[in-house]
C-alpha positions as a printed NumPy array, in Angstrom:
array([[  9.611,  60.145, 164.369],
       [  8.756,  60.605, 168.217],
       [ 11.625,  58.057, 169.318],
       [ 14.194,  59.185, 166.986],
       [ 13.646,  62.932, 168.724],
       [ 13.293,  61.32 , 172.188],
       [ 16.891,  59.526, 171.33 ],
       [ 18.679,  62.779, 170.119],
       [ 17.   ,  64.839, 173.015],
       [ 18.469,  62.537, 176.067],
       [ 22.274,  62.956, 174.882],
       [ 21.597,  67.074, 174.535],
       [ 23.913,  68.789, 176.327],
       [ 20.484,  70.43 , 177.369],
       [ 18.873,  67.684, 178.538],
       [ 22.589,  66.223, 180.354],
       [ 22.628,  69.108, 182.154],
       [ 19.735,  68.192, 184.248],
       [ 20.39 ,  66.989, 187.47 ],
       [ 20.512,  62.696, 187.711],
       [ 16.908,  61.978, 189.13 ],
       [ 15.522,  64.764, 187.067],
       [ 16.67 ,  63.471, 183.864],
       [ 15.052,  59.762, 184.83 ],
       [ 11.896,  61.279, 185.888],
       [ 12.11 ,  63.312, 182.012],
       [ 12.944,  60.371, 180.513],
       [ 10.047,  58.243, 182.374],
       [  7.626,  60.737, 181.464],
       [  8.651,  60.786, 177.86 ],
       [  8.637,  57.092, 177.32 ],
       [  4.992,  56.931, 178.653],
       [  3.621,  59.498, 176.146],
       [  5.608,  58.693, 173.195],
       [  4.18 ,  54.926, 173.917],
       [  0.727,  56.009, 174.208],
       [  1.072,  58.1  , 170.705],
       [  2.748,  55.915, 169.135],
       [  7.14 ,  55.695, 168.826],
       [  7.309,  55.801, 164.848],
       [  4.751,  58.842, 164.884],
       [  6.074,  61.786, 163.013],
       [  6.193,  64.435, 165.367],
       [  4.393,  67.308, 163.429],
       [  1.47 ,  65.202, 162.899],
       [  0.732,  65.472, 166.816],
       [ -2.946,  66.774, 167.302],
       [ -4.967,  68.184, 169.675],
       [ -6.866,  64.905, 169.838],
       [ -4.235,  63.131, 170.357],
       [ -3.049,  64.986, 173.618],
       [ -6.437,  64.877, 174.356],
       [ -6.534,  60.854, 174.233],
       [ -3.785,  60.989, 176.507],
       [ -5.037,  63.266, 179.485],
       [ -7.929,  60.477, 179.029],
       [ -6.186,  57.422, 179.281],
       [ -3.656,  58.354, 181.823],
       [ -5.793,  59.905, 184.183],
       [ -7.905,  56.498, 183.935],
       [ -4.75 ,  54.646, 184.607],
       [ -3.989,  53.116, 181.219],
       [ -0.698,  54.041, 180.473],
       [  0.83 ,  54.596, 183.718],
       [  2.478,  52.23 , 186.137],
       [  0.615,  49.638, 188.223],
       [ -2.798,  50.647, 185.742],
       [ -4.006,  53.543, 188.923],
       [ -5.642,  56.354, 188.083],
       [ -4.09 ,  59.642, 188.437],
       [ -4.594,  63.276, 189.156],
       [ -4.54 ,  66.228, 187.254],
       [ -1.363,  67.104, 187.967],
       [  0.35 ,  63.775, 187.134],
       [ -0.841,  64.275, 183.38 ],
       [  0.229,  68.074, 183.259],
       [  4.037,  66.912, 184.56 ],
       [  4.389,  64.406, 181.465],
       [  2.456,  66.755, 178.71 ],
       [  5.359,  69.432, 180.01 ],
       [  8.002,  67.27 , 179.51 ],
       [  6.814,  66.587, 175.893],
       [  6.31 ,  70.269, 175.045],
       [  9.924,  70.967, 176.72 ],
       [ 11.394,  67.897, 174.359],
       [  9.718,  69.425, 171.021],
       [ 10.321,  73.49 , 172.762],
       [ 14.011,  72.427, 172.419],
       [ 13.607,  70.818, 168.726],
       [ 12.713,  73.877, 167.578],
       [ 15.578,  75.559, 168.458],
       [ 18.224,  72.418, 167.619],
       [ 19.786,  72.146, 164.04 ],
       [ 20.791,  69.091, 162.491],
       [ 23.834,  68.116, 160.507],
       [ 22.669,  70.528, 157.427],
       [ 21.574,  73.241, 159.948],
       [ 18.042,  72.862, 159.721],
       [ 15.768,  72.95 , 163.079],
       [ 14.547,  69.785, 164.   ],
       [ 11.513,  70.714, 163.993],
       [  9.928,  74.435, 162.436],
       [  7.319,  74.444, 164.966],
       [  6.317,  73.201, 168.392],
       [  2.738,  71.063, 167.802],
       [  1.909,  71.416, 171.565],
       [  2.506,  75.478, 171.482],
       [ -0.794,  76.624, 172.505],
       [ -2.607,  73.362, 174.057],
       [ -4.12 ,  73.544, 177.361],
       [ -2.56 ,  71.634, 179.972],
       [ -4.962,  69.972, 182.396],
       [ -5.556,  71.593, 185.528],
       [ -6.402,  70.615, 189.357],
       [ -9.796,  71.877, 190.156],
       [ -9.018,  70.708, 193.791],
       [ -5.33 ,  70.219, 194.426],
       [ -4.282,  68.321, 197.062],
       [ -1.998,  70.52 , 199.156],
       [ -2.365,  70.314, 203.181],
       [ -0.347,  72.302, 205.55 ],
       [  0.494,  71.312, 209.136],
       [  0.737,  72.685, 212.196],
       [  2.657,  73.612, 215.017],
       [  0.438,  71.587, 217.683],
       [  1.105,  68.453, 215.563],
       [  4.969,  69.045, 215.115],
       [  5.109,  69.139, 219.049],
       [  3.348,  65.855, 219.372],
       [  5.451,  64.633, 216.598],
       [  8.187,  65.438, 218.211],
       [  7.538,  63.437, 221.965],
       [  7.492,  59.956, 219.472],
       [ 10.151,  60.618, 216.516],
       [ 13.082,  59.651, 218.661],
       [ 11.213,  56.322, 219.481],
       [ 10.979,  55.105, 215.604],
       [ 14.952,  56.455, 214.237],
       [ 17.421,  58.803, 216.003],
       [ 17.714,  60.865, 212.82 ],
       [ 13.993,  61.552, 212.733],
       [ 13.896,  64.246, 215.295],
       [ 16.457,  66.549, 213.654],
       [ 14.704,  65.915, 210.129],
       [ 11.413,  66.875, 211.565],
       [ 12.376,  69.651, 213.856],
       [ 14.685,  71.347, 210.755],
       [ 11.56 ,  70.735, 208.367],
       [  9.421,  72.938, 210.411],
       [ 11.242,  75.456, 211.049],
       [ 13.345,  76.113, 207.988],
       [ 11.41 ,  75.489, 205.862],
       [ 13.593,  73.533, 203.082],
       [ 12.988,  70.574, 200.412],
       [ 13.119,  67.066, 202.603],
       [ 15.728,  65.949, 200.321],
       [ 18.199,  69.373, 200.86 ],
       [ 17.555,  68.611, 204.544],
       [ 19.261,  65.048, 204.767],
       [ 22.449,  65.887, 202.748],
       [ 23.442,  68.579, 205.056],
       [ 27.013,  67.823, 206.502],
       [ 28.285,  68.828, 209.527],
       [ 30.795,  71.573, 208.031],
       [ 27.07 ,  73.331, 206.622],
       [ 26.292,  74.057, 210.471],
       [ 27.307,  77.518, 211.766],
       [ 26.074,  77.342, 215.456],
       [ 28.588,  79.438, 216.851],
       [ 26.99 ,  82.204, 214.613],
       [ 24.683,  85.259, 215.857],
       [ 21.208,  84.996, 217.012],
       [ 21.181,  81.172, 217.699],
       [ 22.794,  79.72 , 214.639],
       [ 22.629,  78.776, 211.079],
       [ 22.356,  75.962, 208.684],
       [ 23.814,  76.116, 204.936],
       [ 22.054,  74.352, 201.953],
       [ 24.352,  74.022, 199.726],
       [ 23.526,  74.52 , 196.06 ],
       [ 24.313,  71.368, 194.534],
       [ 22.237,  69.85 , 197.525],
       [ 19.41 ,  72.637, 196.05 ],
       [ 16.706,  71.914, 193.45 ],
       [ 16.896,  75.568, 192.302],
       [ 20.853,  75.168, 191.887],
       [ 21.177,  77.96 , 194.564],
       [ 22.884,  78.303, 197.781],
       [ 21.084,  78.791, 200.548],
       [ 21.916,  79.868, 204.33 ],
       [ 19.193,  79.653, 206.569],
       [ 18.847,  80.963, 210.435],
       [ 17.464,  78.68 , 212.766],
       [ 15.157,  78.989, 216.328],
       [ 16.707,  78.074, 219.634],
       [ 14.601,  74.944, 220.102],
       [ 16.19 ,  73.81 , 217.112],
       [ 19.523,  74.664, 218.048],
       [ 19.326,  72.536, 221.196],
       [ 17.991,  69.44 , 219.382],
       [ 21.107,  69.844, 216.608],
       [ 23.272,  69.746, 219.615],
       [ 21.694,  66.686, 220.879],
       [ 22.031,  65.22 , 217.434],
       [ 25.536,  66.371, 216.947],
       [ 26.478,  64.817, 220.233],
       [ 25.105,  61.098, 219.187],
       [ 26.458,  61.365, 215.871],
       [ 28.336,  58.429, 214.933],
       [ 32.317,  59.058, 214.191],
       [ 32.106,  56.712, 211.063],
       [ 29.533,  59.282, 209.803],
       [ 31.587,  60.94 , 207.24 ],
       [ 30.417,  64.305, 208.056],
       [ 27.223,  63.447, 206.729],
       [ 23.974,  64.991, 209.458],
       [ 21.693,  61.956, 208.672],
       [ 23.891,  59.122, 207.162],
       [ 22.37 ,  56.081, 205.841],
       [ 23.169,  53.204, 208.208],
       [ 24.165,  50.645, 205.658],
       [ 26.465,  53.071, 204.257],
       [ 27.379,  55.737, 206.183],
       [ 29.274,  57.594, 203.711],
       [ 26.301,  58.251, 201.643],
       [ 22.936,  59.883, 203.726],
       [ 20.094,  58.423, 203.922],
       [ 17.223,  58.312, 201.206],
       [ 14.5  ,  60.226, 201.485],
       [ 11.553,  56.912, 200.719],
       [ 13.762,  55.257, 204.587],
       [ 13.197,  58.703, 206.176],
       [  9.304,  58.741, 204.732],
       [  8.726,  55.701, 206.019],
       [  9.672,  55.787, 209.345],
       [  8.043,  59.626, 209.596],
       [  4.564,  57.689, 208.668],
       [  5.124,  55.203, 211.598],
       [  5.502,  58.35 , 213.587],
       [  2.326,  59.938, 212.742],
       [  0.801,  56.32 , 213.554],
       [  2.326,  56.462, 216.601],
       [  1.11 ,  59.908, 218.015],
       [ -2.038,  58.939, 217.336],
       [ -1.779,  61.981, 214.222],
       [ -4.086,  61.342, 210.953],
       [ -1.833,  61.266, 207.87 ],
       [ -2.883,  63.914, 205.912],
       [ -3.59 ,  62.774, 202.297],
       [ -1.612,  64.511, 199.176],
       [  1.786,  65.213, 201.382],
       [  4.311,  63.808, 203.673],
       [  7.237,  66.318, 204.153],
       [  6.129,  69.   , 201.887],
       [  3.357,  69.805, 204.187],
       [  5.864,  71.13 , 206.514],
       [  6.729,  73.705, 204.044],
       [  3.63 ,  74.799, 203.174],
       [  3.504,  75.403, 206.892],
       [  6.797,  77.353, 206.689],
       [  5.236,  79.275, 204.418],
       [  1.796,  79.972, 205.839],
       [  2.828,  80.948, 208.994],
       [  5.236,  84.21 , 207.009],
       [  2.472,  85.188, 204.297],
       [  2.599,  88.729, 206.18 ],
       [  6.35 ,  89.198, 205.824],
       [  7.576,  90.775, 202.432],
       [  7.311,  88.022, 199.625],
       [ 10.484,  88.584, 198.489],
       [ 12.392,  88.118, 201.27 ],
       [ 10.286,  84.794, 202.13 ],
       [ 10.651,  83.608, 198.852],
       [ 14.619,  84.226, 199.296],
       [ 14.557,  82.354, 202.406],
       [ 12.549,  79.412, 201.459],
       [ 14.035,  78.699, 198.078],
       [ 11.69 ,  79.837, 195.79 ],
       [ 12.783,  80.981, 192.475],
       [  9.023,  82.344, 191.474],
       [  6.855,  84.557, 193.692],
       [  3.989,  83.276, 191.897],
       [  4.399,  79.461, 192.853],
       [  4.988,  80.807, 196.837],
       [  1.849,  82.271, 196.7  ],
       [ -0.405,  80.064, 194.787],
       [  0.897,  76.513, 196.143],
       [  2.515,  77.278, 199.104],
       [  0.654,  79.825, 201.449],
       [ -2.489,  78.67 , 202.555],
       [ -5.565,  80.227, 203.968],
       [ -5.469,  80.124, 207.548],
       [ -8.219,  80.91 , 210.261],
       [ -6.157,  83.5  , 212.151],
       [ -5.655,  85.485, 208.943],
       [ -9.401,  84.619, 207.766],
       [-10.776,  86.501, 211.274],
       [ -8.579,  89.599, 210.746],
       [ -9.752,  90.157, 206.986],
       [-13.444,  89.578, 208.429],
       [-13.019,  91.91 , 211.269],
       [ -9.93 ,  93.763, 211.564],
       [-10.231,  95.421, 207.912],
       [-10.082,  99.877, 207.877],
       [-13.561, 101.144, 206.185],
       [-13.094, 103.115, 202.875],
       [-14.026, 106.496, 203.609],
       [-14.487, 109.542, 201.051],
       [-11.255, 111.965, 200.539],
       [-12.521, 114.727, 202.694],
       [-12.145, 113.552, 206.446],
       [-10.552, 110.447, 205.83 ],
       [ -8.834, 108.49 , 208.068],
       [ -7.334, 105.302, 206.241],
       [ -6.236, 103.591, 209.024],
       [ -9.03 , 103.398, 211.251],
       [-10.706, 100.484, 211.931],
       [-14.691, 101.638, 213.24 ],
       [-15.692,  98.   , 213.916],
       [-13.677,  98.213, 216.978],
       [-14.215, 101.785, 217.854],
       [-18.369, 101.077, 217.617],
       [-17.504,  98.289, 219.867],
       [-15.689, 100.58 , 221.914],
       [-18.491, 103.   , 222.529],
       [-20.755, 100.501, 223.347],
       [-19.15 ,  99.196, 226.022],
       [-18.742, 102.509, 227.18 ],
       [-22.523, 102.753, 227.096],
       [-23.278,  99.928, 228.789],
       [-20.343, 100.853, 231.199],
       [-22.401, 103.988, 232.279]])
């Protein structure tokens, strides 16, 4: 039966090892599919149609919470957590060290995909108008903002940085550590920062409160734990308000990573990846670096023409030499 997997799975050392809010967005996720197909369901019995009812319902909003519709995306996420859940089955023996299960009934089913994802990046014009109103709505906002845009890191890695993760002292303007249980790819991460963001670390450094516990952004009811990410969100959105900025729908803080991102798409993808956290090249480049209008002129116009092997010259671009001569023309 679906719950007497679902109860087995969450004690798995597997499924333990999971960090705390991953395990209760698994478990979430679980609980709303195994309702919708039924708890006392035997698991091999799962069908195509039956996933297929799902994507249905959920994305009309009948088996999530508060009855709204969802995206795409929303229905993928708990479909993946079911085929991870019976993935692991298969491999799991029981007391007379037989799998759980011999085969994985959602091996080979299409997840649903976002014809039109929801992914905007920001810019650099809006961070500086951000940043004349942040230090009006919290004084933790305009280090969280400025360290956003220009490292590039998870909004929840940013706020539990502690003040022993800052090497400012350290060549060409200083340094911020992410450490990797702070991570959600479990790995450390050292990250060099720009000297406008080295001044406004000082400035937040300097009005740090003693009773901070060494914590960059504490939380203010209890400063020895930081602050939660939904407090900093909130008072970010009252920022945007406030600068007179339109909130762009589909991202809050992750926007400013995408824009991290964006602006680097001509640096190695390795070494980007490396530096922005990213475990798999392919999820940098398909979710993360975004078509942008400087980069959309230069394929237009600044692209070499193909020639033939024989008098070749790869790295020409003639667009700009025709140009070239014609001004010459009309020059004369």
């Amino acid at each position: 039966m679906l719950s007497m997997l679902f109860d087995i799975y969450v004690v798995s050392p597997a499924h333990r090892a999971k960090k705390s809010k991953v395990r209760r967005e698994d478990e979430a996720m679980l609980s709303r599919v195994i309702s919708f197909l039924g708890p006392d369901s035997e698991v091999r019995a799962i069908s195509d149609s039956d996933i297929e009812g799902y994507k249905q319902a959920r994305k009309r909003g009948e088996c999530g919470p508060g009855g709204r519709p969802v995206r795409a995306r929303a229905v993928a996420k708990d479909l993946v957590s079911l085929r991870t859940m019976l993935s692991w089955a298969t491999r799991q023996r029981d007391s007379r060290r037989q799998f759980l299960l011999d085969y994985n009934p959602l091996r080979g089913v299409k997840l649903p995909v976002e014809k039109n994802p929801r992914r905007p990046v920001e810019t650099y014009d809006r961070y500086l108008r951000l940043m004349e109103v942040v230090g009006d709505i919290d004084w933790r906002l305009p280090c969280a903002v400025a360290l956003a845009e220009s490292t590039g890191q998870r909004i929840g890695s940013i706020l539990r940085v502690r003040r022993e993760d800052l090497e400012l002292d350290r060549l060409p303007h200083g340094w911020v550590l992410f450490g990797a249980d702070r991570q959600k790819t479990g790995r450390e991460n050292s990250v060099a920062i720009p000297p406008y963001v080295r001044e406004v670390l000082l400035h937040h450094l300097a009005g740090l409160p003693e009773q901070s516990d060494g914590w960059l952004f504490p939380s203010e009811r209890d400063m020895s734990k930081p602050v939660d990410v939904s407090v900093m969100s909130r008072y970010l959105r009252r920022a945007y308000e406030l600068a007179g900025l339109e909130l762009q729908r589909g991202s809050l803080w992750h926007a400013w990573r995408r824009k991290w991102a964006t602006e680097r798409k001509e640096m190695p993808l390795g070494d980007v990846a490396a530096a922005g956290g990213w475990k798999d090249h392919n999820t940098l480049l398909k979710s993360y670096q975004r078509p942008d209008q400087g980069t959309l002129v230069r394929v237009f116009l600044d692209a070499p023409k193909l020639y033939g092997e024989e008098g070749s010259t790869p790295n020409a671009t003639p667009g700009r030499t025709e140009i070239a001569a014609g001004n010459r023309r009309i020059a004369r």
